[in-house]
Coordinates of C-alpha atoms and ligand atoms in Angstrom, one line a residue:
M1 CA -177.0 107.9 110.1
L2 CA -178.6 104.5 109.7
E3 CA -176.2 101.8 108.6
L4 CA -177.2 98.4 107.3
A5 CA -174.5 95.8 106.6
N6 CA -175.3 92.7 104.7
V7 CA -178.8 92.3 106.0
S8 CA -180.5 89.1 104.8
H9 CA -183.8 87.5 105.7
V10 CA -185.2 84.1 104.9
Y11 CA -188.8 83.4 106.0
P12 CA -189.5 79.9 107.5
N13 CA -191.1 78.9 104.2
G14 CA -187.8 79.5 102.4
T15 CA -188.6 82.8 100.8
R16 CA -185.4 84.9 100.7
A17 CA -187.0 88.3 101.1
L18 CA -183.7 90.2 101.7
D19 CA -180.4 89.2 100.3
G20 CA -177.3 91.1 101.5
V21 CA -178.7 94.6 101.8
S22 CA -176.1 97.2 102.7
L23 CA -177.1 100.8 102.9
S24 CA -176.0 104.1 104.6
I25 CA -178.9 106.3 105.1
P26 CA -178.1 109.9 106.1
R27 CA -180.4 112.5 107.7
G28 CA -183.3 113.8 105.5
M29 CA -185.8 112.0 103.3
Y30 CA -184.6 108.8 101.9
G31 CA -186.7 106.9 99.2
L32 CA -186.8 103.1 99.1
L33 CA -188.4 102.3 95.8
G34 CA -189.4 98.9 94.7
P35 CA -192.2 96.8 93.1
N36 CA -194.6 94.7 95.2
G37 CA -192.8 91.8 96.7
A38 CA -189.4 93.5 96.5
G39 CA -188.8 93.1 100.3
K40 CA -189.6 96.7 101.3
S41 CA -191.9 95.9 104.2
T42 CA -189.6 93.1 105.4
L43 CA -186.8 95.7 105.5
M44 CA -188.9 98.3 107.2
R45 CA -190.2 95.9 109.9
T46 CA -186.6 94.7 110.4
V47 CA -185.3 98.3 111.0
A48 CA -188.3 99.0 113.2
T49 CA -187.2 95.9 115.3
L50 CA -190.5 94.0 114.7
Q51 CA -188.5 91.2 113.3
T52 CA -184.9 90.0 113.5
P53 CA -183.0 89.4 110.3
S54 CA -181.5 86.0 109.6
E55 CA -178.1 87.8 109.1
G56 CA -176.5 91.2 109.1
D57 CA -175.9 94.3 111.2
I58 CA -178.0 97.4 111.7
R59 CA -176.7 100.5 113.5
F60 CA -178.4 103.8 114.2
G61 CA -175.9 106.3 115.5
D62 CA -174.4 104.4 118.5
I63 CA -177.4 102.0 118.8
D64 CA -176.9 98.4 117.8
V65 CA -180.4 97.9 116.5
I66 CA -180.5 94.1 116.6
R67 CA -179.0 93.7 120.1
E68 CA -180.6 96.8 121.7
P69 CA -184.1 97.0 120.1
E70 CA -185.6 98.8 123.1
R71 CA -183.1 101.7 122.7
L72 CA -184.1 102.0 119.0
R73 CA -187.8 101.9 119.8
R74 CA -187.4 104.9 122.1
T75 CA -186.3 107.0 119.2
L76 CA -188.4 105.4 116.5
G77 CA -191.6 106.7 114.8
Y78 CA -193.2 104.0 112.6
L79 CA -196.1 104.2 110.2
P80 CA -196.7 100.6 109.1
Q81 CA -198.3 99.7 105.8
D82 CA -201.3 98.1 107.5
F83 CA -201.9 100.8 110.2
G84 CA -205.4 99.6 110.8
V85 CA -206.6 101.0 114.1
Y86 CA -209.6 103.2 113.3
P87 CA -211.9 102.7 116.2
R88 CA -214.8 104.9 117.3
V89 CA -212.5 107.0 119.3
S90 CA -211.7 110.6 118.6
A91 CA -208.3 111.5 117.0
Q92 CA -207.4 113.5 120.1
D93 CA -208.2 110.7 122.6
M94 CA -206.4 108.1 120.6
L95 CA -203.3 110.2 120.2
S96 CA -203.3 110.9 123.9
H97 CA -203.6 107.2 124.6
M98 CA -200.7 106.5 122.3
A99 CA -198.7 109.2 124.0
V100 CA -199.2 107.3 127.3
L101 CA -197.9 104.1 125.7
K102 CA -194.9 106.0 124.4
G103 CA -194.1 107.0 127.9
I104 CA -195.3 110.6 128.1
A105 CA -196.5 110.3 131.7
S106 CA -197.2 114.0 132.6
A107 CA -200.8 114.9 131.7
G108 CA -199.8 118.5 130.9
E109 CA -197.0 117.5 128.6
R110 CA -199.2 115.0 126.9
K111 CA -201.9 117.6 126.2
A112 CA -199.4 120.0 124.8
T113 CA -197.8 117.2 122.6
V114 CA -201.2 116.0 121.3
E115 CA -202.4 119.5 120.5
S116 CA -199.3 120.5 118.6
L117 CA -199.3 117.3 116.6
L118 CA -202.9 117.7 115.7
Q119 CA -202.1 121.2 114.5
Q120 CA -199.0 120.0 112.6
V121 CA -200.9 117.4 110.6
N122 CA -203.9 119.7 110.1
L123 CA -206.4 117.6 112.0
W124 CA -207.1 120.1 114.7
N125 CA -210.6 120.9 113.3
V126 CA -211.6 117.3 113.3
R127 CA -209.8 116.3 116.6
K128 CA -213.1 115.3 118.2
K129 CA -214.3 113.2 115.3
A130 CA -214.1 109.4 115.5
L131 CA -211.1 107.9 113.5
A132 CA -213.6 105.4 112.1
G133 CA -215.1 108.2 110.0
F134 CA -211.8 109.6 108.6
S135 CA -210.9 109.6 104.9
G136 CA -207.8 107.7 103.7
G137 CA -205.8 110.9 103.7
M138 CA -206.9 111.9 107.2
R139 CA -206.0 108.4 108.4
Q140 CA -202.5 108.7 107.0
R141 CA -202.0 112.1 108.5
F142 CA -203.2 110.7 111.8
G143 CA -200.7 107.9 111.3
I144 CA -197.9 110.4 110.9
A145 CA -199.1 112.3 114.1
Q146 CA -198.8 109.0 116.1
A147 CA -195.4 108.3 114.5
L148 CA -194.1 111.7 115.6
I149 CA -195.0 111.4 119.3
G150 CA -191.9 111.8 121.4
N151 CA -189.8 113.5 118.7
P152 CA -188.2 110.4 117.1
D153 CA -184.9 110.7 115.3
L154 CA -185.8 107.8 112.9
I155 CA -189.1 107.8 111.1
I156 CA -190.2 105.0 108.9
V157 CA -193.2 105.3 106.6
D158 CA -194.2 102.2 104.7
E159 CA -196.1 102.7 101.4
P160 CA -198.0 105.7 102.9
T161 CA -199.5 107.1 99.7
A162 CA -201.1 103.9 98.4
G163 CA -204.8 104.5 97.9
L164 CA -204.7 108.3 98.4
D165 CA -206.2 110.6 95.8
P166 CA -203.9 113.1 94.2
E167 CA -204.9 116.0 96.5
E168 CA -204.6 113.9 99.6
R169 CA -201.3 112.5 98.4
N170 CA -199.9 116.0 97.8
R171 CA -200.9 117.1 101.2
F172 CA -199.4 114.0 102.8
L173 CA -196.1 114.4 101.0
N174 CA -195.9 118.1 101.9
L175 CA -196.4 117.1 105.5
L176 CA -193.5 114.6 105.3
A177 CA -191.3 117.2 103.7
E178 CA -191.9 119.5 106.6
I179 CA -190.9 117.0 109.2
G180 CA -187.4 118.2 108.9
E181 CA -183.9 117.6 107.8
N182 CA -182.6 116.7 111.2
V183 CA -184.0 113.3 111.4
V184 CA -183.7 110.2 109.2
V185 CA -187.0 109.6 107.3
I186 CA -187.3 106.4 105.2
L187 CA -190.2 106.5 102.8
S188 CA -190.9 103.1 101.3
T189 CA -193.0 103.2 98.1
H190 CA -193.7 101.6 94.7
I191 CA -194.6 105.1 93.3
V192 CA -191.8 106.8 91.5
E193 CA -193.2 110.3 92.0
D194 CA -193.2 109.9 95.8
V195 CA -189.4 109.6 95.6
S196 CA -188.8 112.1 92.8
D197 CA -190.9 114.8 94.5
L198 CA -189.3 114.4 97.9
C199 CA -186.1 112.5 98.4
P200 CA -182.5 113.8 97.9
R201 CA -181.3 110.2 98.1
M202 CA -182.8 106.9 97.2
A203 CA -182.3 103.2 96.6
V204 CA -184.1 100.7 94.3
L205 CA -184.9 97.4 96.0
A206 CA -186.0 94.4 93.9
D207 CA -185.8 90.7 94.5
G208 CA -184.5 91.5 98.0
R209 CA -181.4 93.2 96.7
I210 CA -180.3 96.8 96.4
Q211 CA -180.2 97.4 92.6
L212 CA -179.3 101.0 92.6
E213 CA -178.5 103.7 95.1
G214 CA -177.8 107.4 94.9
A215 CA -179.2 110.9 94.4
P216 CA -182.1 110.9 91.9
L217 CA -180.6 113.8 89.9
E218 CA -177.3 111.9 89.4
L219 CA -179.1 108.7 88.5
I220 CA -181.1 110.6 86.0
A221 CA -178.0 112.3 84.6
A222 CA -176.4 108.8 84.1
T223 CA -179.2 108.0 81.6
R224 CA -178.7 111.2 79.6
G225 CA -178.5 110.6 75.8
R226 CA -179.7 107.0 76.2
I227 CA -183.5 107.3 76.4
W228 CA -185.5 107.5 73.2
M229 CA -189.2 107.8 72.6
K230 CA -191.7 107.1 69.9
A231 CA -195.5 107.3 69.6
I232 CA -196.9 104.2 68.0
A233 CA -200.3 102.5 67.6
R234 CA -201.3 99.9 70.1
A235 CA -201.1 97.2 67.4
E236 CA -197.4 97.9 66.9
I237 CA -196.3 97.3 70.5
E238 CA -195.5 93.6 70.2
D239 CA -193.4 94.2 67.1
H240 CA -191.5 96.9 68.9
R241 CA -191.0 94.8 72.0
A242 CA -189.4 92.2 69.9
R243 CA -186.9 94.7 68.3
Y244 CA -186.2 97.1 71.1
D245 CA -185.4 97.3 74.8
I246 CA -188.7 98.9 75.8
I247 CA -188.4 100.3 79.4
S248 CA -191.9 101.8 79.6
T249 CA -195.1 102.3 77.7
R250 CA -197.9 104.7 78.5
L251 CA -200.9 106.1 76.7
F252 CA -201.1 109.7 75.7
A253 CA -203.9 111.1 73.6
G254 CA -204.9 107.7 72.3
R255 CA -201.4 106.8 71.1
T256 CA -198.9 104.6 73.0
I257 CA -195.7 106.3 73.9
I258 CA -192.8 104.0 74.3
H259 CA -189.4 104.7 75.9
V260 CA -186.4 102.6 75.0
L261 CA -182.9 102.5 76.4
A262 CA -180.1 102.5 73.7
D263 CA -176.6 103.9 73.6
S264 CA -177.1 105.4 70.2
D265 CA -180.1 106.6 68.1
P266 CA -182.2 103.6 67.1
G267 CA -183.6 105.5 64.0
D268 CA -187.0 104.2 63.0
G269 CA -188.8 107.3 64.1
F270 CA -187.4 107.5 67.6
A271 CA -186.6 110.9 69.1
P272 CA -184.2 111.6 72.0
V273 CA -186.0 112.5 75.3
E274 CA -184.8 113.8 78.6
G275 CA -185.1 110.9 80.9
G276 CA -186.7 111.0 84.3
L277 CA -186.6 108.9 87.4
E278 CA -189.3 106.7 85.9
D279 CA -186.8 105.8 83.1
V280 CA -184.1 105.0 85.7
Y281 CA -186.5 102.9 87.7
F282 CA -188.1 101.0 84.8
S283 CA -184.8 100.4 83.0
T284 CA -183.5 98.9 86.3
L285 CA -186.5 96.6 86.5
A286 CA -186.4 95.7 82.8
G287 CA -182.7 94.8 83.2
L288 CA -183.6 92.4 86.0
R289 CA -186.4 90.8 84.0
R290 CA -184.0 90.2 81.1
A291 CA -181.4 88.7 83.3
A292 CA -184.0 86.3 84.9
Ligands
LIG301 P1 -192.9 94.5 99.6 O1 -193.2 95.3 100.9 O2 -191.8 95.2 98.8 O3 -194.1 94.3 98.8 P2 -192.5 92.2 101.3 O4 -191.4 92.5 102.3 O5 -193.9 92.3 101.8 O6 -192.3 93.1 100.0 O7 -192.3 90.7 100.7 C1 -191.0 90.3 100.2 C2 -191.2 88.8 99.9 O8 -191.3 88.0 101.1 C3 -192.4 88.4 99.1 O9 -192.0 87.3 98.2 C4 -193.4 88.0 100.1 O10 -194.3 87.1 99.5 C5 -192.5 87.3 101.1 N1 -193.0 87.4 102.5 C6 -193.4 88.5 103.2 N2 -193.8 88.2 104.4 C7 -193.7 86.9 104.6 C8 -193.9 85.9 105.6 N3 -194.4 86.3 106.8 N4 -193.7 84.6 105.4 C9 -193.3 84.2 104.2 N5 -193.0 85.0 103.1 C10 -193.2 86.4 103.3

């Protein structure tokens, strides 16, 4: 269990990137969903002990993360957002080198670890290929392999699916799902489907604060009967925006589909629709924009 209590962070330029974040994160996949600038990377780097928060407490099991960062690092696997090491070195050699850095001193153990990780992330066939020539999806799978060295109990992946095509994204998410239920895996993302596909628990972070926390299915159930949809022409959007609480718009077959949040039937051609996690997420963000 990872416990954050009242974690705040103010950068030297005065930006309050985290504002009183408290979370209990159990074992399994946990989704941290938020728009760009929400504070996700700041939170991930803080938990990964790369920066110290201005305030607050973080505990992982019996580890006091802020006071004993080296203990946390021994059990941490981290795939940062800007994992940018793609030299002209083969995947196998690079992984072996990283295993040395992680303290796997025995050559035999290192070889076995590297081989099994390359198999697990499905890069065995390209193990001798230079990382510089890898596709985006292969790089991210390599990133997961390096994060898994040493069997970490806490795995942090920061915006891992950004820039992946749908097939690569699927493959990557399946791999994450396989990592297991016995470790804490935090997936930070701005993509709603990443969370809805994978995570039994989640939080929405925006403006440095936790806006919502829970099980996606329960959060969706809480919007039941309050989401309404209507297909309109593009030209009608502004008029509808003025009259309704629009939480999302998307194009479908040349029409614009709008979703609104309302406790009772707005009439005017709206039909009830079964909400999804997107509706939960966008109505949370829309609520914040209205309050601003
Ligand atoms: P996210 O990962 O959700 O996009 P970040 O944690 O990167 O969010 O950023 C949160 C806020 O903190 C943003 O307003 C960003 O501009 C600011 N920020 C991030 N890093 C720094 C930094 N090193 N110095 C000053 N401000 C920063």
